Coordinates of C-alpha atoms and ligand atoms in Angstrom, one line a residue:
M122 CA -24.5 -9.6 -8.0
S123 CA -21.1 -7.9 -7.8
S124 CA -20.0 -4.8 -6.0
I125 CA -18.9 -1.9 -8.1
I126 CA -16.5 1.0 -7.5
T127 CA -18.5 4.2 -8.0
G128 CA -15.9 6.8 -6.9
T129 CA -12.2 7.1 -6.0
G130 CA -10.0 9.7 -4.4
S131 CA -6.5 10.1 -3.1
Y132 CA -4.3 12.4 -1.1
I133 CA -0.7 12.7 -2.3
P134 CA 1.3 15.1 -0.1
E135 CA 2.6 18.1 -2.0
D136 CA 6.0 18.1 -0.4
I137 CA 8.5 16.2 -2.6
Q138 CA 11.4 14.5 -0.8
S139 CA 14.1 13.5 -3.2
N140 CA 16.7 10.9 -2.3
N141 CA 19.1 13.8 -1.6
I142 CA 17.4 14.3 1.8
F143 CA 19.3 11.2 3.0
M144 CA 22.7 12.6 2.0
K145 CA 23.4 13.7 5.6
S146 CA 21.8 10.7 7.3
E147 CA 23.9 8.6 9.6
F148 CA 23.2 5.0 8.6
Y149 CA 24.0 2.0 10.8
D150 CA 23.7 -1.8 10.2
T151 CA 21.5 -4.0 12.3
G152 CA 24.5 -4.8 14.5
H153 CA 24.6 -1.0 15.4
L154 CA 27.8 -0.4 13.4
P155 CA 28.1 2.6 11.0
L156 CA 27.9 1.6 7.4
E157 CA 31.2 1.8 5.6
D158 CA 29.9 3.0 2.2
N159 CA 29.4 6.8 1.8
N160 CA 25.8 8.0 1.5
E161 CA 26.1 8.8 -2.2
L162 CA 26.9 5.2 -2.9
I163 CA 24.2 3.9 -0.5
I164 CA 21.6 6.1 -2.2
E165 CA 22.7 5.1 -5.7
K166 CA 22.5 1.4 -4.8
F167 CA 19.1 2.0 -3.2
K168 CA 17.8 3.7 -6.3
N169 CA 19.1 0.9 -8.5
I170 CA 17.5 -1.8 -6.4
T171 CA 14.1 -0.2 -5.8
G172 CA 13.6 2.4 -8.5
I173 CA 12.7 5.0 -5.9
E174 CA 13.9 8.6 -6.8
E175 CA 11.6 10.5 -4.5
R176 CA 8.7 10.1 -2.1
R177 CA 6.1 12.3 -0.4
Y178 CA 5.8 13.1 3.4
V179 CA 2.8 14.7 5.0
P180 CA 3.3 18.2 6.4
S181 CA 3.6 18.4 10.2
E182 CA 0.2 20.0 10.7
L183 CA -1.7 17.0 9.2
N184 CA -2.1 13.5 10.7
N185 CA -3.2 10.2 9.4
S186 CA -6.9 10.5 10.0
E187 CA -6.9 14.0 8.3
I188 CA -5.2 12.8 5.1
G189 CA -7.6 9.8 5.1
A190 CA -10.5 12.2 5.4
I191 CA -9.2 14.2 2.4
A192 CA -9.0 11.1 0.2
A193 CA -12.5 10.1 1.5
R194 CA -14.0 13.4 0.6
R195 CA -12.6 13.2 -2.9
A196 CA -14.0 9.7 -3.4
I197 CA -17.4 10.8 -2.1
K198 CA -17.4 13.7 -4.4
N199 CA -16.3 11.6 -7.3
A200 CA -19.1 9.1 -6.6
G201 CA -21.6 11.9 -6.3
I202 CA -23.2 10.4 -3.2
D203 CA -24.6 11.8 0.1
P204 CA -22.1 10.8 2.8
E205 CA -25.0 10.1 5.1
S206 CA -25.9 7.2 2.9
I207 CA -22.7 5.3 3.6
D208 CA -23.3 2.1 5.6
Q209 CA -19.7 1.2 6.5
I210 CA -16.4 3.1 6.8
I211 CA -13.5 0.7 6.7
V212 CA -10.0 2.2 7.3
A213 CA -6.8 0.3 6.7
H214 CA -3.7 1.5 8.4
N215 CA -1.0 0.1 10.7
F216 CA 0.1 2.8 13.0
G217 CA -2.9 5.1 13.6
N218 CA -2.2 8.8 14.1
L219 CA 1.4 9.1 15.2
V220 CA 1.6 11.9 17.7
G221 CA 4.3 13.5 19.9
D222 CA 8.0 13.0 20.0
H223 CA 7.6 9.4 21.2
K224 CA 5.7 8.4 18.1
Q225 CA 2.7 7.1 20.2
S226 CA 0.0 5.5 18.1
D227 CA -3.3 7.2 18.7
M228 CA -6.1 4.8 17.7
L229 CA -8.6 5.9 20.4
P230 CA -11.1 6.2 19.0
S231 CA -10.3 4.3 15.8
I232 CA -9.0 6.1 12.7
A233 CA -12.4 5.2 11.1
S234 CA -14.3 7.0 13.9
K235 CA -11.9 10.0 13.6
I236 CA -12.5 10.1 9.9
K237 CA -16.3 9.8 10.3
H238 CA -16.2 12.7 12.7
L239 CA -14.1 14.8 10.2
L240 CA -16.6 14.0 7.4
A241 CA -19.4 15.2 9.8
I242 CA -21.5 12.1 9.1
A243 CA -24.4 12.0 11.7
N244 CA -26.0 8.7 10.7
P245 CA -25.4 6.3 13.6
N246 CA -26.1 3.3 11.2
C247 CA -22.9 4.2 9.3
V248 CA -20.5 1.9 11.1
A249 CA -16.8 2.9 11.3
Y250 CA -13.9 0.6 12.1
D251 CA -10.3 -0.1 11.3
I252 CA -8.5 -3.0 9.8
V253 CA -4.8 -3.8 10.4
F254 CA -3.5 -6.2 7.8
G255 CA -0.2 -4.8 6.8
C256 CA 0.2 -3.1 3.4
P257 CA -2.6 -5.4 1.9
G258 CA -5.1 -3.8 4.3
W259 CA -6.9 -1.6 1.8
I260 CA -7.6 -4.6 -0.6
Q261 CA -8.7 -6.6 2.5
G262 CA -11.1 -3.8 3.3
M263 CA -12.5 -4.1 -0.2
I264 CA -12.9 -7.8 0.2
Q265 CA -14.8 -7.4 3.5
A266 CA -17.0 -4.6 2.1
D267 CA -17.8 -6.9 -0.9
Q268 CA -18.9 -9.6 1.5
F269 CA -21.0 -7.2 3.6
I270 CA -22.7 -6.0 0.4
K271 CA -23.3 -9.5 -0.9
S272 CA -24.8 -10.5 2.5
G273 CA -27.2 -7.6 2.4
M274 CA -25.7 -6.0 5.6
A275 CA -24.5 -3.0 3.6
S276 CA -25.2 -1.5 0.2
R277 CA -22.6 1.3 0.2
C278 CA -19.1 1.3 1.8
L279 CA -16.2 3.7 2.0
I280 CA -12.9 2.0 2.1
I281 CA -9.8 4.0 2.9
G282 CA -6.1 3.2 3.1
S283 CA -4.1 5.9 5.0
E284 CA -0.6 5.9 6.4
T285 CA 2.1 8.3 7.6
L286 CA 5.1 6.1 7.6
S287 CA 7.5 9.0 7.6
R288 CA 6.7 9.3 11.3
I289 CA 7.7 5.8 12.3
I290 CA 10.8 5.1 10.3
D291 CA 14.3 4.7 11.8
P292 CA 16.4 7.6 10.5
H293 CA 19.5 5.4 10.9
D294 CA 18.2 2.5 8.7
R295 CA 18.9 2.7 5.0
D296 CA 15.7 0.6 4.4
S297 CA 13.7 3.5 5.7
M298 CA 14.3 5.3 2.3
I299 CA 11.6 3.0 0.8
Y300 CA 8.7 4.4 2.9
A301 CA 6.3 7.3 2.1
D302 CA 3.0 8.8 3.2
G303 CA -0.4 9.0 1.5
A304 CA -4.0 8.1 1.5
G305 CA -6.4 6.5 -1.1
A306 CA -10.1 5.8 -0.9
C307 CA -13.0 4.4 -2.8
I308 CA -16.8 4.0 -2.6
L309 CA -18.0 0.4 -3.2
E310 CA -21.6 -0.2 -3.9
K311 CA -24.2 -2.8 -4.7
G312 CA -24.0 -3.3 -8.5
G313 CA -26.7 -4.4 -10.8
N314 CA -24.8 -6.3 -13.5
P315 CA -23.3 -9.7 -12.5
G316 CA -20.6 -9.4 -15.2
K317 CA -19.2 -6.1 -13.7
G318 CA -17.4 -5.2 -10.5
I319 CA -15.5 -7.4 -8.0
M320 CA -15.3 -10.8 -9.5
S321 CA -13.1 -12.8 -7.1
Y322 CA -10.3 -12.6 -4.7
A323 CA -7.7 -14.6 -2.7
S324 CA -6.2 -13.7 0.7
Q325 CA -3.4 -15.5 2.6
T326 CA -1.6 -15.1 5.9
F327 CA 1.9 -16.7 6.5
T328 CA 3.1 -16.7 10.1
L329 CA 5.2 -19.8 10.8
E330 CA 8.5 -18.4 9.6
E331 CA 7.3 -15.1 8.3
S332 CA 5.5 -13.2 11.1
N333 CA 8.6 -11.2 12.0
Y334 CA 9.7 -10.2 8.4
I335 CA 8.2 -6.8 9.0
F336 CA 8.2 -5.8 12.7
F337 CA 8.4 -3.1 15.4
G338 CA 12.0 -2.8 16.6
E339 CA 14.8 -0.7 17.9
S340 CA 16.9 1.8 15.9
N341 CA 20.0 0.6 14.1
R342 CA 21.8 3.3 16.1
K343 CA 22.2 2.4 19.7
V344 CA 21.5 5.3 21.9
A345 CA 21.3 4.8 25.7
A346 CA 17.8 5.5 27.1
D347 CA 16.2 5.5 23.7
N348 CA 13.2 3.2 23.9
T349 CA 11.5 4.3 20.8
Y350 CA 10.5 1.5 18.4
Y351 CA 10.4 1.8 14.6
L352 CA 9.1 0.1 11.5
K353 CA 11.7 -2.4 10.6
M354 CA 12.0 -5.2 8.0
H355 CA 14.1 -8.1 6.8
G356 CA 14.1 -6.9 3.2
R357 CA 15.8 -9.8 1.4
K358 CA 13.5 -12.3 3.1
I359 CA 10.4 -10.3 2.1
Y360 CA 11.8 -10.1 -1.5
E361 CA 12.1 -13.9 -1.7
F362 CA 8.8 -14.5 0.0
A363 CA 7.0 -12.2 -2.3
L364 CA 8.5 -13.8 -5.4
N365 CA 7.6 -17.3 -4.2
N366 CA 4.1 -16.6 -3.1
V367 CA 2.5 -13.5 -4.7
P368 CA 2.2 -14.9 -8.3
S369 CA 0.3 -18.0 -7.1
A370 CA -2.1 -16.0 -5.0
M371 CA -2.8 -13.8 -8.0
K372 CA -3.4 -16.9 -10.1
L373 CA -5.7 -18.3 -7.4
A374 CA -7.8 -15.1 -7.6
L375 CA -7.9 -15.0 -11.4
D376 CA -8.8 -18.7 -11.7
K377 CA -11.7 -18.2 -9.4
S378 CA -13.0 -15.4 -11.6
G379 CA -13.0 -17.5 -14.7
I380 CA -11.6 -14.6 -16.6
P381 CA -8.8 -15.7 -19.1
I382 CA -5.4 -14.2 -18.6
D383 CA -5.5 -12.4 -22.0
K384 CA -8.4 -10.3 -20.8
V385 CA -6.4 -8.8 -18.0
K386 CA -5.5 -5.3 -19.0
K387 CA -3.8 -3.9 -15.9
I388 CA -2.2 -5.3 -12.8
L389 CA -2.0 -2.7 -9.9
I390 CA 0.5 -4.2 -7.5
H391 CA 1.7 -2.9 -4.2
Q392 CA 4.8 -0.8 -4.8
A393 CA 7.7 -1.5 -2.5
N394 CA 10.5 -2.4 -5.0
E395 CA 10.4 -2.0 -8.8
K396 CA 12.6 -5.0 -9.5
M397 CA 10.6 -7.1 -7.1
D398 CA 7.3 -6.2 -8.8
E399 CA 8.8 -6.9 -12.3
A400 CA 10.0 -10.3 -11.1
I401 CA 6.5 -11.1 -9.6
I402 CA 4.8 -10.2 -12.9
K403 CA 7.3 -12.3 -14.8
R404 CA 6.6 -15.3 -12.6
F405 CA 2.8 -14.7 -12.8
Y406 CA 2.8 -14.8 -16.6
R407 CA 5.1 -17.8 -16.5
L408 CA 2.3 -19.7 -14.6
F409 CA 0.1 -19.2 -17.7
K410 CA 2.9 -19.8 -20.2
T411 CA 2.0 -16.4 -21.6
K412 CA 4.0 -13.4 -22.8
I413 CA 3.8 -10.3 -20.5
P414 CA 1.7 -7.6 -22.3
D415 CA 3.3 -4.2 -22.7
G416 CA 2.1 -1.6 -20.1
I417 CA 0.4 -4.2 -17.9
M418 CA 1.9 -2.9 -14.7
P419 CA 1.6 0.8 -14.0
M420 CA 4.3 2.0 -11.6
S421 CA 4.2 4.9 -9.2
I422 CA 7.1 3.9 -7.0
G423 CA 9.7 6.1 -8.6
K424 CA 8.0 9.2 -7.6
L425 CA 5.8 8.1 -4.7
G426 CA 7.8 5.4 -2.9
N427 CA 5.9 2.9 -0.8
S428 CA 2.9 4.4 1.0
S429 CA 1.7 1.1 2.3
V430 CA -2.1 0.7 2.4
A431 CA -2.4 3.9 0.3
T432 CA -0.4 2.6 -2.6
V433 CA -3.0 0.5 -4.5
P434 CA -6.0 2.9 -4.1
T435 CA -3.8 5.9 -5.1
L436 CA -2.6 4.1 -8.2
L437 CA -6.2 3.2 -9.1
D438 CA -7.3 6.8 -8.6
L439 CA -4.4 8.2 -10.6
I440 CA -5.2 5.9 -13.6
L441 CA -8.9 6.5 -13.5
N442 CA -8.2 10.2 -13.6
E443 CA -5.8 9.8 -16.5
N444 CA -2.9 11.1 -14.3
L445 CA -0.4 8.2 -14.7
D446 CA 1.7 8.3 -17.8
Q447 CA -0.1 6.5 -20.7
H448 CA -2.2 4.2 -18.5
H449 CA -5.9 4.0 -19.0
I450 CA -8.7 1.7 -17.7
V451 CA -11.8 1.5 -20.0
E452 CA -15.1 -0.2 -19.9
G453 CA -14.6 -4.0 -20.5
D454 CA -11.1 -4.1 -18.9
A455 CA -10.4 -6.7 -16.3
I456 CA -7.8 -5.6 -13.7
I457 CA -6.0 -7.3 -10.8
L458 CA -5.2 -5.5 -7.6
A459 CA -2.5 -7.3 -5.5
S460 CA -0.6 -6.6 -2.4
V461 CA 1.9 -8.1 0.0
G462 CA 3.1 -6.9 3.4
A463 CA 3.3 -7.3 7.2
G464 CA 1.7 -10.4 8.5
M465 CA 3.0 -11.7 6.2
N466 CA -0.2 -11.2 4.3
I467 CA -0.9 -11.4 0.6
N468 CA -4.1 -10.7 -1.3
A469 CA -5.3 -10.3 -4.9
L470 CA -8.6 -9.0 -6.2
V471 CA -10.0 -9.3 -9.8
Y472 CA -12.2 -6.4 -11.0
Q473 CA -14.2 -6.3 -14.2
Y474 CA -14.9 -2.8 -15.6
Ligands
LIG257 C1 15.4 -3.9 1.3 C2 15.9 -4.2 -0.1 C3 15.9 -2.9 -0.9 C4 17.4 -4.7 -0.1 O1 17.8 -5.0 -1.4 P1 18.5 -6.5 -1.6 O2 18.9 -6.5 -3.1 O3 17.5 -7.5 -1.1 O4 19.7 -6.3 -0.7 P2 20.8 -7.4 -0.2 O5 20.7 -7.5 1.2 O6 20.7 -8.7 -1.0 O7 22.1 -6.6 -0.6 C5 22.4 -6.3 -2.0 C6 23.2 -5.0 -2.0 O8 22.4 -3.9 -1.7 C7 22.8 -3.2 -0.6 N1 21.6 -2.8 0.1 C8 20.8 -3.5 0.9 N2 19.7 -2.8 1.3 C9 20.0 -1.5 0.9 C10 19.3 -0.3 1.0 N3 18.1 -0.2 1.7 N4 19.8 0.8 0.4 C11 20.9 0.7 -0.3 N5 21.6 -0.4 -0.5 C12 21.1 -1.5 0.1 C13 23.7 -4.2 0.2 O9 24.7 -3.5 0.9 C14 24.3 -5.0 -1.0 O10 25.4 -4.2 -1.5 P3 26.7 -5.0 -2.2 O11 26.1 -5.8 -3.3 O12 27.5 -3.8 -2.7 O13 27.3 -5.8 -1.1 C15 15.1 -5.2 -0.8 O14 15.3 -6.5 -0.3 C16 13.6 -5.0 -0.8 O15 13.1 -4.0 -1.3 N6 12.8 -5.9 -0.2 C17 11.4 -5.9 -0.2 C18 10.9 -4.8 0.7 C19 9.5 -4.9 0.8 O16 8.7 -5.3 0.0 N7 9.0 -4.4 2.0 C20 7.6 -4.6 2.2 C21 7.1 -3.3 2.7 S1 5.4 -3.4 2.7

């Protein structure tokens, strides 16, 4: 028995923020010194490295739980189910609702409880909780839900990935240009056909050297009495770590499924850097001594940036709704979902349509 996706939904903020919004930023290095290059050059380099031209930020009147609820409502509608019939609501995020000038994380109650409230679900047997697993959190939620479904503890789960990173980034760090906001969700249910649905997965956590690659730290600009902490990263280390470890984790998941590489039609990979993703795919296919098929890796990063836990479910929702270029997923396609992020965590999931 495999679990199947019966509905997807996403929330992409309407407000488009092009790279030009950073033209007036004051960027500093990690030693608190102003960068020597002018902003035009910094932005040009950034675009060339990451492929990001624009990103979306949530409007000030919405917070994380509210955008998660919007994506959830769309997934519920798409699945055509009664929300009261959901057994588990699993919400992946990393910073909760970011409120006030001091960017305090409000996770009390959990974002999942807040979303259940917004969805007005009365059923107390619908259990709601959060999962903090870096950017791979949404895929990890899918893995957990699949296990709950397989064990008989649940038959229908709502898995949401929702993040408002625009509220936790350091305005004086050029790496902040990567980040974006958004939410994605899906309904996962007990399926009838063993050849369809979630086939296999792999998850890994690396902490000996890697636990501080993405961390909470001070601004690059030293301001006396500023004790606000921000989302920070060692980008080059993450880049190398991802190239060295994501392809083998993806192979581990695919090998477990028994599905041959030539049956994989799409790879939906976390979007943090276009060149990094291309290099990961290159190394992945090299492990099978196989040529990379055209159009295997749909990209949303150019227009949406890195919305963390929301990236993969949003990508899936866009493709299933025929809203991403020429990309389609049809009955019979095998796809791989993969992610890497704070932890450092990596996961990959193989799904058969
Ligand atoms: C952050 C990142 C964009 C930096 O790119 P990089 O190629 O590794 O950068 P390097 O430190 O090797 O520097 C290369 C050049 O890019 C410049 N550069 C580095 N970071 C930059 C940034 N954010 N914006 C613009 N230019 C940048 C450097 O100044 C250097 O310029 P030079 O060649 O003229 O001297 C890249 O490492 C990255 O995307 N890493 C992965 C991030 C990620 O996956 N995060 C996970 C989030 S879940």
